[in-house]
GROMACS .gro file of C-alpha atoms in nm:
model
   97
    1MET     CA    1   0.000   0.000   0.000
    2ASN     CA    2   0.130   0.344  -0.091
    3THR     CA    3   0.197   0.562   0.215
    4GLN     CA    4   0.034   0.853   0.033
    5ASP     CA    5  -0.295   0.660   0.041
    6ILE     CA    6  -0.293   0.650   0.422
    7SER     CA    7  -0.463   0.944   0.590
    8LYS     CA    8  -0.388   0.992   0.959
    9SER     CA    9  -0.542   1.244   1.194
   10SER     CA   10  -0.438   1.332   1.545
   11VAL     CA   11  -0.506   1.607   1.793
   12LYS     CA   12  -0.204   1.816   1.892
   13MET     CA   13  -0.181   2.102   2.137
   14ILE     CA   14   0.004   2.415   2.032
   15GLY     CA   15   0.237   2.497   2.322
   16SER     CA   16   0.273   2.836   2.484
   17ASN     CA   17   0.583   2.893   2.269
   18GLY     CA   18   0.379   2.832   1.949
   19GLN     CA   19   0.529   2.491   1.870
   20ILE     CA   20   0.368   2.160   1.774
   21SER     CA   21   0.548   1.826   1.810
   22LEU     CA   22   0.507   1.602   1.505
   23GLY     CA   23   0.692   1.308   1.657
   24LYS     CA   24   1.049   1.183   1.688
   25GLU     CA   25   1.045   1.027   1.342
   26PHE     CA   26   1.053   1.380   1.199
   27ALA     CA   27   1.322   1.515   1.432
   28GLY     CA   28   1.578   1.723   1.244
   29ARG     CA   29   1.378   1.725   0.919
   30GLN     CA   30   1.294   2.044   0.734
   31VAL     CA   31   0.930   2.107   0.652
   32LEU     CA   32   0.729   2.344   0.436
   33VAL     CA   33   0.434   2.497   0.617
   34GLU     CA   34   0.162   2.645   0.397
   35GLU     CA   35  -0.129   2.836   0.543
   36ARG     CA   36  -0.416   2.746   0.310
   37GLU     CA   37  -0.663   2.967   0.495
   38PRO     CA   38  -0.676   3.104   0.850
   39GLY     CA   39  -0.633   2.808   1.085
   40VAL     CA   40  -0.564   2.555   0.806
   41TRP     CA   41  -0.205   2.448   0.750
   42LEU     CA   42  -0.046   2.196   0.518
   43ILE     CA   43   0.286   2.063   0.651
   44ARG     CA   44   0.513   1.870   0.414
   45THR     CA   45   0.861   1.731   0.468
   46ALA     CA   46   1.108   1.884   0.223
   47ARG     CA   47   1.471   1.889   0.124
   48ILE     CA   48   1.597   2.238   0.063
   49ILE     CA   49   1.881   2.293  -0.186
   50PRO     CA   50   2.086   2.609  -0.134
   51ASP     CA   51   2.109   2.825  -0.449
   52ASN     CA   52   2.487   2.785  -0.468
   53GLU     CA   53   2.449   2.402  -0.478
   54LEU     CA   54   2.164   2.389  -0.727
   55TRP     CA   55   2.405   2.339  -1.018
   56LEU     CA   56   2.490   1.996  -0.872
   57HIS     CA   57   2.138   1.881  -0.961
   58GLU     CA   58   2.148   1.996  -1.323
   59ALA     CA   59   2.181   1.750  -1.610
   60GLY     CA   60   2.541   1.662  -1.678
   61ALA     CA   61   2.679   1.772  -1.342
   62LYS     CA   62   2.695   1.415  -1.205
   63ARG     CA   63   2.873   1.297  -1.519
   64ASP     CA   64   3.126   1.582  -1.497
   65LEU     CA   65   3.188   1.525  -1.126
   66ASP     CA   66   3.228   1.149  -1.175
   67ARG     CA   67   3.478   1.214  -1.454
   68ALA     CA   68   3.674   1.460  -1.237
   69LEU     CA   69   3.683   1.211  -0.950
   70ASP     CA   70   3.800   0.932  -1.182
   71ILE     CA   71   4.082   1.154  -1.308
   72ALA     CA   72   4.177   1.256  -0.953
   73LEU     CA   73   4.179   0.896  -0.828
   74SER     CA   74   4.382   0.770  -1.122
   75THR     CA   75   4.639   1.052  -1.111
   76LYS     CA   76   4.968   0.970  -0.941
   77PRO     CA   77   5.094   1.236  -0.697
   78GLU     CA   78   5.403   1.300  -0.910
   79GLU     CA   79   5.180   1.383  -1.209
   80ILE     CA   80   5.016   1.662  -1.012
   81ASN     CA   81   5.349   1.847  -1.006
   82ASP     CA   82   5.397   1.793  -1.380
   83LEU     CA   83   5.130   2.019  -1.527
   84ASP     CA   84   5.211   1.915  -1.884
   85ALA     CA   85   5.155   1.546  -1.796
   86LEU     CA   86   4.836   1.629  -1.610
   87SER     CA   87   4.709   1.834  -1.905
   88ARG     CA   88   4.786   1.547  -2.145
   89LYS     CA   89   4.600   1.303  -1.916
   90ILE     CA   90   4.292   1.525  -1.896
   91ASN     CA   91   4.291   1.585  -2.271
   92SER     CA   92   4.330   1.216  -2.351
   93ASP     CA   93   4.043   1.133  -2.110
   94GLU     CA   94   3.824   1.394  -2.285
   95HIS     CA   95   3.873   1.218  -2.617
   96LYS     CA   96   3.762   0.886  -2.460
   97SER     CA   97   3.426   1.031  -2.344
   0.00000   0.00000   0.00000
């Protein structure tokens, strides 16, 4: 059964500090709270992506990062000091892709 098909209701008390406890299973999670109308809220768990990390979720970014990691892991420390050798390695890897 899909968890979205399950509708649960419970009564919660808003504390004097304005907080509601949703339960330990949601501890540390970020949520979106939408006020649909006065006294009616929709609360949804969410994952927020900072603007400066959004590029990581664009098409091609995973491929480029995987390629960069492969090059880094296969590069010997002495090649790092030889920029000509490192450049040749990167260029030869580009032609393989």
